[in-house]
Short mmCIF file of C-alpha atoms and ligand atoms in Angstrom, two decimals:
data_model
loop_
_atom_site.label_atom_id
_atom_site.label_comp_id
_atom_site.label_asym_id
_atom_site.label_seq_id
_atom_site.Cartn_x
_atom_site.Cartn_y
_atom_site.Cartn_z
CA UNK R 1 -16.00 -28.65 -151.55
CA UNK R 2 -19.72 -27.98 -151.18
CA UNK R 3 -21.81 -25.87 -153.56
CA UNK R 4 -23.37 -23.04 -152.00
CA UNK R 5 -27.01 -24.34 -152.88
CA UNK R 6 -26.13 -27.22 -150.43
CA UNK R 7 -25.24 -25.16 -147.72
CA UNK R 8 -28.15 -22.94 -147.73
CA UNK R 9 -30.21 -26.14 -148.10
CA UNK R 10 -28.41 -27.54 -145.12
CA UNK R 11 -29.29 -23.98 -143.18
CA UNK R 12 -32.80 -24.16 -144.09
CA UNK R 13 -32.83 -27.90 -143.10
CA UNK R 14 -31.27 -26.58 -139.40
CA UNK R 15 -34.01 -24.01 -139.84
CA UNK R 16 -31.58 -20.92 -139.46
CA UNK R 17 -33.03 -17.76 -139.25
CA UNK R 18 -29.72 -16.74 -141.27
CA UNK R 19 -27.03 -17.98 -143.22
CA UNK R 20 -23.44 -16.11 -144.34
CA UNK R 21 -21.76 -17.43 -147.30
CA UNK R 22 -18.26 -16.22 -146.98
CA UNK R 23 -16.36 -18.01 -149.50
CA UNK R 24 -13.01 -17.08 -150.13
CA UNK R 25 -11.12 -14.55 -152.24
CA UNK R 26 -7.09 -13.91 -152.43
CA UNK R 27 -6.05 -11.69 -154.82
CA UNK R 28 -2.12 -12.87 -154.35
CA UNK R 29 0.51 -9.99 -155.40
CA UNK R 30 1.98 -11.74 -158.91
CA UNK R 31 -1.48 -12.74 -159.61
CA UNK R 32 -1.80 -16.70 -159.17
CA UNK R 33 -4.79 -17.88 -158.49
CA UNK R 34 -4.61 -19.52 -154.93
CA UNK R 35 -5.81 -23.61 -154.50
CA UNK R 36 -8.58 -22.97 -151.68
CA UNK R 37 -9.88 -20.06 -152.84
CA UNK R 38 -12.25 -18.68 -155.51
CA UNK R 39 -10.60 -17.89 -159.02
CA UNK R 40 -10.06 -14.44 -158.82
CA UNK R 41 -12.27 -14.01 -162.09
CA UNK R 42 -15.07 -15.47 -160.11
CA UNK R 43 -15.91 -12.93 -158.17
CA UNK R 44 -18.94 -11.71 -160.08
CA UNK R 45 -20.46 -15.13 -160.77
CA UNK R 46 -19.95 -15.50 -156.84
CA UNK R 47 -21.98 -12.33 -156.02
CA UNK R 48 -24.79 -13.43 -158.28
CA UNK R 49 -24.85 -16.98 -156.98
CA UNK R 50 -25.09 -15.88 -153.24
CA UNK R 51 -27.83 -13.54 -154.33
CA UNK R 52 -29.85 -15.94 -156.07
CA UNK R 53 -29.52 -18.28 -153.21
CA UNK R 54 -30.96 -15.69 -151.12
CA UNK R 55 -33.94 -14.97 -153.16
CA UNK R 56 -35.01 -18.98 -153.80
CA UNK R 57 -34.46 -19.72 -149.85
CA UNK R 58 -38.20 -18.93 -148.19
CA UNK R 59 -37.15 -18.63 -143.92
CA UNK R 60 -33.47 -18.64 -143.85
CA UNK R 61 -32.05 -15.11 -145.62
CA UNK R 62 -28.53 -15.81 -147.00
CA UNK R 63 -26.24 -13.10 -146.25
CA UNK R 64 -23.72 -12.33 -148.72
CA UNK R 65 -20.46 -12.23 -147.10
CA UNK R 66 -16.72 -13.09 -148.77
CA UNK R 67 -13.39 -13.53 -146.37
CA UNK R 68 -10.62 -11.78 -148.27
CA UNK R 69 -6.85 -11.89 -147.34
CA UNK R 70 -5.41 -9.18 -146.82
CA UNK R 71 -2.11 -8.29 -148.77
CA UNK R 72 -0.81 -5.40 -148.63
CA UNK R 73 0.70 -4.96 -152.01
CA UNK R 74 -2.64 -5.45 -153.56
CA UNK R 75 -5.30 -4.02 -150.70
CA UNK R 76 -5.90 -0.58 -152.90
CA UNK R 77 -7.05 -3.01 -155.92
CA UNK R 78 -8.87 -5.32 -153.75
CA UNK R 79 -10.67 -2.25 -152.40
CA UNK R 80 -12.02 -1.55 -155.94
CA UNK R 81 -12.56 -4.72 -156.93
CA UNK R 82 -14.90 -5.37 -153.79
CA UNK R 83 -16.54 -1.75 -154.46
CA UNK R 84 -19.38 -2.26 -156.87
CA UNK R 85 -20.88 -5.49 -155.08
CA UNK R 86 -23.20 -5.51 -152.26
CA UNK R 87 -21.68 -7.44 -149.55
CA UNK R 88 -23.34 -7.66 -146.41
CA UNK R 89 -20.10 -8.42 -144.48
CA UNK R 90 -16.39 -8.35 -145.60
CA UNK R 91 -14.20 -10.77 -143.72
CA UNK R 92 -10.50 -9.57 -143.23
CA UNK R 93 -7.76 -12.50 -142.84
CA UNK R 94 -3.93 -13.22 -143.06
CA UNK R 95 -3.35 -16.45 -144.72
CA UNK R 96 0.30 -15.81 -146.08
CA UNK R 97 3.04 -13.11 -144.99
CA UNK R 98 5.47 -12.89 -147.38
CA UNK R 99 5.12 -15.69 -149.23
CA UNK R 100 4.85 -17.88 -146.03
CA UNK R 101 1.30 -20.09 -145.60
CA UNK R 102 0.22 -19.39 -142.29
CA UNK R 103 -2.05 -22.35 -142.19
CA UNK R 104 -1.18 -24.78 -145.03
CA UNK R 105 0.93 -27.45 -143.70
CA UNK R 106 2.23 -28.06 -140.44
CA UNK R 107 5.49 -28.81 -142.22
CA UNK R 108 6.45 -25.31 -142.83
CA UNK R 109 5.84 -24.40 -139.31
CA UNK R 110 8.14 -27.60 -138.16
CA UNK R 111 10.95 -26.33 -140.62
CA UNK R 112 11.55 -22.96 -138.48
CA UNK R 113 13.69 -21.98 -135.82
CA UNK R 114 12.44 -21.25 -132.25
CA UNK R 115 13.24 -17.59 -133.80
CA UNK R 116 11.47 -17.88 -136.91
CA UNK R 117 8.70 -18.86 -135.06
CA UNK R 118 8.63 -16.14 -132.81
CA UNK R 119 9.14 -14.17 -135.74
CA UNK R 120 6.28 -14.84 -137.61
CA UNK R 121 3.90 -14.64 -135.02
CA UNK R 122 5.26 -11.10 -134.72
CA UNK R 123 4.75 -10.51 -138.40
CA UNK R 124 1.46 -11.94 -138.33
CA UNK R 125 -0.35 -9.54 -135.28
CA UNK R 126 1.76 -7.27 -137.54
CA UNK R 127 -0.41 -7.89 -140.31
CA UNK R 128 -3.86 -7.97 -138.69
CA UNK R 129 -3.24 -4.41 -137.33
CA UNK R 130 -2.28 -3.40 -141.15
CA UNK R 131 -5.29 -5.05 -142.29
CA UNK R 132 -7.65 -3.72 -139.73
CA UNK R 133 -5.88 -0.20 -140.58
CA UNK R 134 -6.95 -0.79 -143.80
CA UNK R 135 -10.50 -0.34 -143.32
CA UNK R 136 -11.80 -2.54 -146.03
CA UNK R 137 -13.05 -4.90 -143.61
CA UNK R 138 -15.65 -5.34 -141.32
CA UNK R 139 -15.06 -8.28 -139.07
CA UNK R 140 -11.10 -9.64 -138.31
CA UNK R 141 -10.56 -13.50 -138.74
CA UNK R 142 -9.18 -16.32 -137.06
CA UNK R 143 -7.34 -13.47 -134.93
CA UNK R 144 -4.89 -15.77 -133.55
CA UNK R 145 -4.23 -18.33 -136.71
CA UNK R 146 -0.87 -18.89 -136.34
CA UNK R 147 -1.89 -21.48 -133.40
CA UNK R 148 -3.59 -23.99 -135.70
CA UNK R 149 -0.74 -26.85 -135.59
CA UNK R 150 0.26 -26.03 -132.26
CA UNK R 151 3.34 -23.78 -132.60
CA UNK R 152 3.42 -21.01 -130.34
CA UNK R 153 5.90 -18.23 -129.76
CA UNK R 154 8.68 -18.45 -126.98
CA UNK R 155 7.98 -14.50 -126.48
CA UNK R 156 5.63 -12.52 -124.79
CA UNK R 157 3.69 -11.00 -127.70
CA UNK R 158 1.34 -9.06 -125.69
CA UNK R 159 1.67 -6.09 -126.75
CA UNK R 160 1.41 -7.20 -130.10
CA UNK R 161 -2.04 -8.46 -129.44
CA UNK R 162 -3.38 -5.35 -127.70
CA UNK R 163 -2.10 -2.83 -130.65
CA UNK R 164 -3.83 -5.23 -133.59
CA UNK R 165 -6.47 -5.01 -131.33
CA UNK R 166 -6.14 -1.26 -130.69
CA UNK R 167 -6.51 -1.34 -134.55
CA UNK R 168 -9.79 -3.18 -134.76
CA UNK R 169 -11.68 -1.14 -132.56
CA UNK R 170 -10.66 2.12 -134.22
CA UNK R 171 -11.58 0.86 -137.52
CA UNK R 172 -15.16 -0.54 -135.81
CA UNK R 173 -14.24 -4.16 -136.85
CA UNK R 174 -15.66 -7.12 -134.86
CA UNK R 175 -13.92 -9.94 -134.31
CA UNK R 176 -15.09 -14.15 -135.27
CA UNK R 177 -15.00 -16.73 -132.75
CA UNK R 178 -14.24 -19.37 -134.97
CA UNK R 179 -14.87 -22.28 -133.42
CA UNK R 180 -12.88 -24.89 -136.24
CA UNK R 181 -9.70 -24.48 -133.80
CA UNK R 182 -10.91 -26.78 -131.53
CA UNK R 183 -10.64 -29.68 -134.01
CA UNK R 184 -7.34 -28.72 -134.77
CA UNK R 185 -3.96 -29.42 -133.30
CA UNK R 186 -4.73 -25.68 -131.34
CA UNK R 187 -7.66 -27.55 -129.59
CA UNK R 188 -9.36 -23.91 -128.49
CA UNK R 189 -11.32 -21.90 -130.54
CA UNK R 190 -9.91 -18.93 -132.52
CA UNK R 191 -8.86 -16.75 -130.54
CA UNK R 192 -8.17 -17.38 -126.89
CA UNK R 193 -10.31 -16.59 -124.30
CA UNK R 194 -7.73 -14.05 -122.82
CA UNK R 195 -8.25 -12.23 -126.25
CA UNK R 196 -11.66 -12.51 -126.02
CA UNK R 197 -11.93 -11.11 -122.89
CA UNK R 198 -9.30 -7.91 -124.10
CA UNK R 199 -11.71 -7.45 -127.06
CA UNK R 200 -14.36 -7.25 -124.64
CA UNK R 201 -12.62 -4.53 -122.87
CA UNK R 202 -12.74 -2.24 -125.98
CA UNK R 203 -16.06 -3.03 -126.61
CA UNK R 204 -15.04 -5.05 -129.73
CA UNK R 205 -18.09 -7.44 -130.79
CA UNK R 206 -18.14 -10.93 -131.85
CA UNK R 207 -19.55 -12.97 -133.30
CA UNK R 208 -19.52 -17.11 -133.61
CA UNK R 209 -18.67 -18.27 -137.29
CA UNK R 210 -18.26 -22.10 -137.94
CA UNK R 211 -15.37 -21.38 -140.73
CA UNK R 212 -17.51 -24.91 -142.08
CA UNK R 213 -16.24 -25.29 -145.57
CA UNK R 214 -19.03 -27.87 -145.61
CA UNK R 215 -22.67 -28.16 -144.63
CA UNK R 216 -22.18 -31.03 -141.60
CA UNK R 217 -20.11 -28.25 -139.92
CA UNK R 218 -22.58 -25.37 -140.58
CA UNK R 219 -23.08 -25.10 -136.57
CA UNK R 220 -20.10 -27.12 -135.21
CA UNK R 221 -19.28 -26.05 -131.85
CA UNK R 222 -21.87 -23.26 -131.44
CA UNK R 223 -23.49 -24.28 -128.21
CA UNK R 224 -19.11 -24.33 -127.01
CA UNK R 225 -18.78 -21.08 -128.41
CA UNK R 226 -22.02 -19.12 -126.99
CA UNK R 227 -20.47 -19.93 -123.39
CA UNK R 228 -16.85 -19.21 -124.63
CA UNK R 229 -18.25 -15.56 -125.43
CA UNK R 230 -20.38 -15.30 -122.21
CA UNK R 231 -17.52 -16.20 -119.75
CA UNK R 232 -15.60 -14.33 -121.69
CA UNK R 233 -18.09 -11.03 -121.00
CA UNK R 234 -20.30 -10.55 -123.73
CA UNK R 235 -23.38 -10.04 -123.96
CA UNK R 236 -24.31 -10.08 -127.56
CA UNK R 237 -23.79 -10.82 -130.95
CA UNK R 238 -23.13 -9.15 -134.04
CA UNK R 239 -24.94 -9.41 -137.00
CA UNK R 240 -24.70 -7.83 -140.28
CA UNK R 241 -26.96 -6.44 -143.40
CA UNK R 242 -25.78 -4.36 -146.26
CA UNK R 243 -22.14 -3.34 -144.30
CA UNK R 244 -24.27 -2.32 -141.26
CA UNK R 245 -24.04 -4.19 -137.62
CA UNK R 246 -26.57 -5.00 -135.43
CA UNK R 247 -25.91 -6.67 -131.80
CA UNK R 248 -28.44 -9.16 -130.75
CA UNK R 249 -28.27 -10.49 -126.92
CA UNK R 250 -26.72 -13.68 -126.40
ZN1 LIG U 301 -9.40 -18.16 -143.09
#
């Protein structure tokens, strides 16, 4: 896992204008820390880090950002816990329902039923709306995850998709184009185009994230995901400072 110092060195090095650190943060309901993400005692050591990046970094301004899972028996503590620090964007995301890792192993996805599948795609738009609902966050992950290794439902979950997505533009959230789902067994960026183009209808922004994890993927897929929004109709790009959006043309 990279240090944040080399990914702001590898931004400066692509000679970004900006870079968002969005590491991530789970605080899971009977308290265990989770593998992939930040100790939850981290969090202020995290802040401070990102900050002092910022400050040491000439050209490229690093944007303090964290993507937080949302749970719902602990979103009222997370909501304090987040509270005192001064984030410049919250991601929202849905990593487990239930117990249930969304996108840990393809092996738990090959051990349901046609039903269970169905199921827990239905759960998971389920969630996002929740989360949105929530208004903690500011921009909606990977908005349809439960692709990644390829599963998808054997119902029409349409409707499911429009009223998470109902939820996101009442609670002014944009959405990430997240371009890592091309690499993976999905093979299309996160989410579809035809939920692209939906958000576009509400007048939902985007904006491209590389979900990198490590500095060689800092930009990966960019260029893919620029035309992705523009066929998709947008026009522009959200950016964030302090909580507050800005749209830039694309
Ligand atoms: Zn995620």
């Amino acid at each position: 896992m990279a240090t944040i110092g080399e990914v702001v060195e590898a931004a400066r090095n692509l000679g970004l204008d900006e870079v968002g650190i969005s590491d991530h943060f789970v605080l899971y309901p009977d308290g265990t820390d989770i593998e992939w993400s930040m100790p939850v005692g981290r969090l202020a050591e995290y802040v401070d880090e990102v900050l002092a990046a910022d400050s040491g970094h000439g050209r490229t301004r690093v944007r303090l950002g964290i993507e937080v899972d949302y749970l719902p028996e602990t979103i009222e503590d997370l909501r304090a816990m987040l509270r005192p620090y001064p984030f410049d964007y919250l991601i929202g995301s849905v990593h487990f329902i239930d117990g249930f890792p969304i996108d840990g192993h393809r092996k738990h996805w090959d051990a349901l039923t046609p039903e269970q599948v169905d199921e827990t795609w239905r759960a998971y738009y389920a969630r996002i709306k929740a989360m949105a609902e929530s208004r903690v966050f500011d921009i909606a992950a990977h908005f349809d995850l439960p692709k990644k290794f390829g599963h998808k439902p054997g119902v029409d979950l349409t409707d499911e998709v429009h009223a998470a997505l109902d939820a996101v533009a009442r609670s002014d959230m944009a959405i990430e184009i997240n371009t890592s789902g091309w690499s993976l067994p999905a093979a299309e960026a996160y989410p579809a185009p035809w939920i692209l183009r939906a958000a576009r209808s509400r007048e939902i922004p985007v904006l491209i994230t590389a979900d990198a994890h490590t500095p060689k993927y800092l930009v990966r897929g960019f260029d893919m995901a620029r035309r992705l929004a523009t066929d998709t109709g947008h026009t522009a790009l959200a950016v964030y400072n302090r909580r507050r959006r800005k749209v830039v043309a694309l």
